[in-house]
CSV table of C-alpha atoms in Angstrom, one decimal:
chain,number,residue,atom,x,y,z
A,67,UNK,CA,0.0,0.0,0.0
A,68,UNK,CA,1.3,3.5,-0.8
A,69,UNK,CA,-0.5,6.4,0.9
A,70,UNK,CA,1.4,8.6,-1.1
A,71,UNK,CA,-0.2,7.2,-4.4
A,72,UNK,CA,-0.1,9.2,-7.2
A,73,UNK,CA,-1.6,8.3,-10.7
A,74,UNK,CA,0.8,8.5,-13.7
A,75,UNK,CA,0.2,11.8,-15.9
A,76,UNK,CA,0.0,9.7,-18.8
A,77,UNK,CA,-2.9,7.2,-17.5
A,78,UNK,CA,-4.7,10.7,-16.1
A,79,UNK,CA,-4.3,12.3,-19.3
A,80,UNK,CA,-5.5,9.1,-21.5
A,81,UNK,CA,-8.4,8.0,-19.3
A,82,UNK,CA,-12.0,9.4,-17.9
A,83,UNK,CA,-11.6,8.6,-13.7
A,84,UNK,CA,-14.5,6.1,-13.0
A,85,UNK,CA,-14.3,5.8,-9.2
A,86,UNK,CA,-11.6,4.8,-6.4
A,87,UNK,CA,-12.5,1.0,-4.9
A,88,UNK,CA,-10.5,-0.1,-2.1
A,89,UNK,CA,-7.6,1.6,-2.9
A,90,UNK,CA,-8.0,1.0,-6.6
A,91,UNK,CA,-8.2,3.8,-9.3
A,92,UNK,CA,-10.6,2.5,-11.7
A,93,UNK,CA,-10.2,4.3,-15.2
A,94,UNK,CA,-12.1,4.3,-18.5
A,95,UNK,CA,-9.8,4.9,-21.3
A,96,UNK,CA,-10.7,8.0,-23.3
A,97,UNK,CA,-10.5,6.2,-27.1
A,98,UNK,CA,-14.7,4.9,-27.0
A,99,UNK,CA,-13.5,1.9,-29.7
A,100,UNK,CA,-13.5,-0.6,-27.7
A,101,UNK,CA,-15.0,-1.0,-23.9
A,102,UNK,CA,-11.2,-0.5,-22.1
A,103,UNK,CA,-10.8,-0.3,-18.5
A,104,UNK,CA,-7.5,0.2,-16.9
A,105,UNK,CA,-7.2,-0.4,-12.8
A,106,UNK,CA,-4.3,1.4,-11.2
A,107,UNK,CA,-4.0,-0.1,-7.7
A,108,UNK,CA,-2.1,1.8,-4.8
A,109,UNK,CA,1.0,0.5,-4.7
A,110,UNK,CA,5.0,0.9,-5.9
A,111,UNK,CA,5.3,-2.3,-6.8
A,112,UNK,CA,5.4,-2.3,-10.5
A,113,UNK,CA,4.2,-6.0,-11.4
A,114,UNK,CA,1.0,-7.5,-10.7
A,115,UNK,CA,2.5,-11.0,-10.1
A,116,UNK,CA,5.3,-9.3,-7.6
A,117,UNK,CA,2.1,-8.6,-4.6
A,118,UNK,CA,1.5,-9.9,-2.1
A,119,UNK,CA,-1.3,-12.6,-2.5
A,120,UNK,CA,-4.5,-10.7,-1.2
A,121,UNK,CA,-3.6,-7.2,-3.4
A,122,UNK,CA,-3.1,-9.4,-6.5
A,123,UNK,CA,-6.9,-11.3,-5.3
A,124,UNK,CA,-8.6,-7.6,-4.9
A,125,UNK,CA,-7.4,-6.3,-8.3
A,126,UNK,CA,-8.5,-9.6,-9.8
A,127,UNK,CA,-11.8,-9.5,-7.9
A,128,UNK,CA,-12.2,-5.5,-9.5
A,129,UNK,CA,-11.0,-6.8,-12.9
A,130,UNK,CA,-13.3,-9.6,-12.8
A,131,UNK,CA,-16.4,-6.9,-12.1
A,132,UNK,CA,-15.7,-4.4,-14.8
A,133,UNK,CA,-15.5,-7.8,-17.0
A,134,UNK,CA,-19.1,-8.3,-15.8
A,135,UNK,CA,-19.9,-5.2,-17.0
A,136,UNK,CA,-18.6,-5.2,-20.0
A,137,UNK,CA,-20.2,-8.6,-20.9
A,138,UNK,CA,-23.5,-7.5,-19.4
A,139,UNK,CA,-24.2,-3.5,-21.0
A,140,UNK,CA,-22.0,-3.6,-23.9
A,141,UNK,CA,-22.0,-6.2,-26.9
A,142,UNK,CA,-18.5,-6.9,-26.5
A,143,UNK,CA,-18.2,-10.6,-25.2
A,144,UNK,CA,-14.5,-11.5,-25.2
A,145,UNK,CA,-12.8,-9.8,-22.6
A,146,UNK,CA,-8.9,-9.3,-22.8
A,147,UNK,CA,-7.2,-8.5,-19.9
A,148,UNK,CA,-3.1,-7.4,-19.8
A,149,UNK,CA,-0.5,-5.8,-17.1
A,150,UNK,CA,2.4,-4.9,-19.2
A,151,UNK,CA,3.4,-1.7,-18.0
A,152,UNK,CA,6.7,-1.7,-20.8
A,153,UNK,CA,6.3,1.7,-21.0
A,154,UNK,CA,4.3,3.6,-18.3
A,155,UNK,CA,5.4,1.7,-15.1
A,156,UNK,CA,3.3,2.4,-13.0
A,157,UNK,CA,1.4,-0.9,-12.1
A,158,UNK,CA,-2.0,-1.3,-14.3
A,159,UNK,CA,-3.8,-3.8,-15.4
A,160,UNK,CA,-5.6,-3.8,-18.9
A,161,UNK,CA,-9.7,-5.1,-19.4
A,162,UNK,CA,-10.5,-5.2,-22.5
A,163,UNK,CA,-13.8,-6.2,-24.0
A,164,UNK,CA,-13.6,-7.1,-28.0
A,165,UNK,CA,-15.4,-8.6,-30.7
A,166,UNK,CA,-14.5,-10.4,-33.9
A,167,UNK,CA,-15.1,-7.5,-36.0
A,168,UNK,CA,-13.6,-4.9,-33.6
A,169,UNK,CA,-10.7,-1.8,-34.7
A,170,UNK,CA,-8.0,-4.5,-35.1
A,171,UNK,CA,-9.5,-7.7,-34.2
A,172,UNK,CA,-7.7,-10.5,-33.3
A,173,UNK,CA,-4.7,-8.5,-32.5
A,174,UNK,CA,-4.0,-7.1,-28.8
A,175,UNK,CA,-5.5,-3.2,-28.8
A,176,UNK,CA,-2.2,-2.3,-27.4
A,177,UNK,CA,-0.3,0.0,-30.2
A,178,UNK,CA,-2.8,-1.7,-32.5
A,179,UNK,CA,-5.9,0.5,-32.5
A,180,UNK,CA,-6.6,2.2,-36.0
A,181,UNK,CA,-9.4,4.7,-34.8
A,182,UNK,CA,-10.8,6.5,-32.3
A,183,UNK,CA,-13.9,7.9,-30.8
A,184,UNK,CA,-15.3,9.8,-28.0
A,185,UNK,CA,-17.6,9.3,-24.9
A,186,UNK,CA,-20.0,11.8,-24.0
A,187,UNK,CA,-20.7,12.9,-20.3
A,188,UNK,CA,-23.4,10.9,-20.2
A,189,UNK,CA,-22.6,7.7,-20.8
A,190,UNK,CA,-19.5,8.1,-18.6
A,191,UNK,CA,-21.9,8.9,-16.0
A,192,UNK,CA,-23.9,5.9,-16.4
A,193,UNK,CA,-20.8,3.5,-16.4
A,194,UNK,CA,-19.6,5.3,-12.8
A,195,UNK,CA,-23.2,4.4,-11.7
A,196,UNK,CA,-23.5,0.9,-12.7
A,197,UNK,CA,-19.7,-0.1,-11.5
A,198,UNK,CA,-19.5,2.2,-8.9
A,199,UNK,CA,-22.9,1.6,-6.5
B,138,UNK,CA,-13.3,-28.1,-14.4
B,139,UNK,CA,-13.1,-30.5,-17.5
B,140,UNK,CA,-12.0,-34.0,-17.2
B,141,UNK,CA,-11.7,-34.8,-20.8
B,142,UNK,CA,-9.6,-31.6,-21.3
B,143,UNK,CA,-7.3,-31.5,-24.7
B,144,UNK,CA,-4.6,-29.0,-25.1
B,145,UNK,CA,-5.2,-26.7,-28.2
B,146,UNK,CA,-2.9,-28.0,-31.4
B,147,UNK,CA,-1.5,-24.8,-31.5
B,148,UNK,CA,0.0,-24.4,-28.0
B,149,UNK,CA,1.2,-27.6,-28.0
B,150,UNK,CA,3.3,-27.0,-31.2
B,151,UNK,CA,4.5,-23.5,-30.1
B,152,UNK,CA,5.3,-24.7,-26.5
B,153,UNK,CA,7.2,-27.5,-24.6
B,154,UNK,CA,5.5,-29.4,-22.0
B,155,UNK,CA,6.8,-28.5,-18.2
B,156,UNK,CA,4.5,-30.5,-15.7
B,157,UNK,CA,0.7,-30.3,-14.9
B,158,UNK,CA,0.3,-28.7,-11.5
B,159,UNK,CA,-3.2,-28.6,-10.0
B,160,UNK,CA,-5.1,-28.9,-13.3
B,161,UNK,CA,-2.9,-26.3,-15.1
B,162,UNK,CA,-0.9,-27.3,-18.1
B,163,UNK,CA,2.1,-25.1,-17.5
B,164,UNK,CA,4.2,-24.6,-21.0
B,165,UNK,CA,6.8,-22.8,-22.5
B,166,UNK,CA,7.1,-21.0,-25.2
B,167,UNK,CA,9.9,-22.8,-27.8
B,168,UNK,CA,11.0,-19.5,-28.9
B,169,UNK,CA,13.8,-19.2,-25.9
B,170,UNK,CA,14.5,-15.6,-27.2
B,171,UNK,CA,13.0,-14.6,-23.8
B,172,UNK,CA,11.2,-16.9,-21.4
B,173,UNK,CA,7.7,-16.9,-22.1
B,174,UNK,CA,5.3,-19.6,-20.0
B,175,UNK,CA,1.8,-20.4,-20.9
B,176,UNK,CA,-0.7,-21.5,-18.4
B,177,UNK,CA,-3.5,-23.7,-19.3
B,178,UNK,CA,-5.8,-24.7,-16.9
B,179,UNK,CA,-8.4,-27.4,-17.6
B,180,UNK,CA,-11.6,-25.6,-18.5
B,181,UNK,CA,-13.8,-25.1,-21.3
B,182,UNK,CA,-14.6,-21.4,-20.1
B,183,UNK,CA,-12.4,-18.8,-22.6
B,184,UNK,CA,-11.9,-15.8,-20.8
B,185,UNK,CA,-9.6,-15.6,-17.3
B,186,UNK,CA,-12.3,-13.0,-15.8
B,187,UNK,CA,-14.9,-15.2,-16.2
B,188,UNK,CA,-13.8,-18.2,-14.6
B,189,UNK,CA,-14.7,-19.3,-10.5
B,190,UNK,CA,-13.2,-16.9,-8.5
B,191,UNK,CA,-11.5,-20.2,-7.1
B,192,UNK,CA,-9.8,-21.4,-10.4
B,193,UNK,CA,-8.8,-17.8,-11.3
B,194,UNK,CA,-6.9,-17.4,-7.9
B,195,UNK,CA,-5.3,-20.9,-8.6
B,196,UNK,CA,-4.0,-20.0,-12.2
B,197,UNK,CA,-2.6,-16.7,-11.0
B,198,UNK,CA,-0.9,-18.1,-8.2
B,199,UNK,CA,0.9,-20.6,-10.5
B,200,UNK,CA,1.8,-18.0,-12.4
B,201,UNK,CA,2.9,-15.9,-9.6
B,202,UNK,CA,5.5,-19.1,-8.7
B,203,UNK,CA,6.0,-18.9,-12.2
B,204,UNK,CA,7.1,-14.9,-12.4
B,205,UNK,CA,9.1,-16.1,-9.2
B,206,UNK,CA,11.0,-18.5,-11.5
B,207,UNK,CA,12.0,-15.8,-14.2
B,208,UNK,CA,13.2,-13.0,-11.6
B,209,UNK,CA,15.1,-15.5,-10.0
B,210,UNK,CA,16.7,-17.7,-12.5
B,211,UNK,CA,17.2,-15.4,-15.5
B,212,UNK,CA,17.9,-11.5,-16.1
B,213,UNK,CA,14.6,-10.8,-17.3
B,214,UNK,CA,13.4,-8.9,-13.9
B,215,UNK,CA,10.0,-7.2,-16.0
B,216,UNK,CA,6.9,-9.6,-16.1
B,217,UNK,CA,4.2,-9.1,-18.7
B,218,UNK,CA,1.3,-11.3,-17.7
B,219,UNK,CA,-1.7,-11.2,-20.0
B,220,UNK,CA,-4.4,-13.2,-21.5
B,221,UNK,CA,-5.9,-12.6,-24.8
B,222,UNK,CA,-7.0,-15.4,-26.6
B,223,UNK,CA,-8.5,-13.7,-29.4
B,224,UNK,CA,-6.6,-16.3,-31.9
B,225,UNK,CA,-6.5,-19.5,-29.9
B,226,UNK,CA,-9.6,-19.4,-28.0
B,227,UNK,CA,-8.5,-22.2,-25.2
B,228,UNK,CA,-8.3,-20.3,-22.4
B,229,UNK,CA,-4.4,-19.3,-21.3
B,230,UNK,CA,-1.9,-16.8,-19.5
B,231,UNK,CA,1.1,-15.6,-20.6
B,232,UNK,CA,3.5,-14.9,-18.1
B,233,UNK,CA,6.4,-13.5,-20.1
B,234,UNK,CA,9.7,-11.9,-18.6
B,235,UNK,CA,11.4,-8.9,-20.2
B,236,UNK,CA,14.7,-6.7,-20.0
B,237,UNK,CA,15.3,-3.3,-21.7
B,238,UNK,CA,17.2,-4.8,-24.3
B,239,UNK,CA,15.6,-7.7,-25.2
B,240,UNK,CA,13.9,-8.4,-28.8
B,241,UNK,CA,10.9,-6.5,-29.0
B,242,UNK,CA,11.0,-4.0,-26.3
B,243,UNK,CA,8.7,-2.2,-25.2
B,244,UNK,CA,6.0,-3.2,-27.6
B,245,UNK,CA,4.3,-6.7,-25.9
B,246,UNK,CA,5.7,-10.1,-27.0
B,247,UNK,CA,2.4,-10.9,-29.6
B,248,UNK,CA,2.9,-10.7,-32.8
B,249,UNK,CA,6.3,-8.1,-32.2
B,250,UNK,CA,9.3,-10.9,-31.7
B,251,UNK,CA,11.8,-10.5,-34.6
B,252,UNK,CA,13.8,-13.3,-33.7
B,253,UNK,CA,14.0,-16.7,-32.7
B,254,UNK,CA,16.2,-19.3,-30.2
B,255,UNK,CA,15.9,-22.5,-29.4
B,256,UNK,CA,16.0,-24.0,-25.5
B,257,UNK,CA,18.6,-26.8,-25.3
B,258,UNK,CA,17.1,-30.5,-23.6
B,259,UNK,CA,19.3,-30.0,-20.4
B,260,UNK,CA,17.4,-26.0,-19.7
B,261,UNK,CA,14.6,-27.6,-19.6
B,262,UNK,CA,15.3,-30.0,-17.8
B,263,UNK,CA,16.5,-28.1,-15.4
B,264,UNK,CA,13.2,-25.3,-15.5
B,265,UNK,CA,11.1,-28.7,-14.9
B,266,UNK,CA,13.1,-29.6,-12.0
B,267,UNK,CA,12.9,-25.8,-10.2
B,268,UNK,CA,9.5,-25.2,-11.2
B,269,UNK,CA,7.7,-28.5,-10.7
B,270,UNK,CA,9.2,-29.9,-7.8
């Protein structure tokens, strides 16, 4: 745990903020293409697979969630999920929902998406309800 | 859980077989250009997120022990853990260790390795014997 957490400026400037669970920053990212959720869990510890047991367990428990979501509001059943961190650090892990005719289907989205699109406030807002309450 | 589990064609031409711990086929990738496991638990379910919460804590504490291994035994200090699935739909998770240097950095390993090396009989002999006993 790291009280001091701050969130990397390129995951702040990429993503909408969804919510904060237990000491998990739960983030939308801002390209609307596909349904992508990135969690950024308090800690300095830069790999999910160096935690300790029950941190790794919460963000999984999260990740599993927002894959709930995604399966259940959005028609985007497959659900990729990824902590590389190669190039921003800071420890985040990657859900993903896709579908087989998706931007760049069947390749990862990372460094592979071709286009992008927006969210407006009000779906954002719906999303922070449904995950968040 | 599936008892009459088969391990995709594909993974079990890409990979060599390490040991079956718990249900999970645990492979390794034959390109030995970095050290790349696979995890393959016995299920018919495709996506990680949607699995028991039970199973998923299994697989990602193998892989965990896993991620151990590579810190440990190798310079490759960076783990990339992800599961995609998007071409071979059998559920599996990549645990994949990475150095600043090494072939593809920092894109991820899919689809971005330029070159290829091949793991002598006695290194994996020797990963079986760390990892599996």
């Amino acid at each position: 745990m790291n009280d001091a957490f701050q969130l990397n400026p390129q995951l702040a400037s990429d993503c909408h903020h969804i919510g904060t669970i237990k000491n998990i920053e739960l983030l939308l990212h801002k390209n609307a293409v596909v349904p992508w959720f990135i969690l950024v869990p308090h800690t300095d510890n830069e790999d999910l697979l160096a935690l300790a047991r029950e941190e790794r367990i919460e963000i999984l428990d999260l990740a599993s969630r927002v894959a709930d979501y995604i399966r259940s509001h959005t028609d985007y059943k497959k659900i990729n999920t990824g902590s590389i961190g190669n190039v921003v650090s800071q420890l985040h892990v990657h859900v993903v929902g896709r579908k087989h005719d998706d931007d760049c289907w069947p390749k990862p989205v990372w460094g592979n998406l071709q286009t992008e699109s927006s969210y407006d406030a009000e779906t954002i807002r719906q999303i922070k309800d449904i995950i968040c309450t």
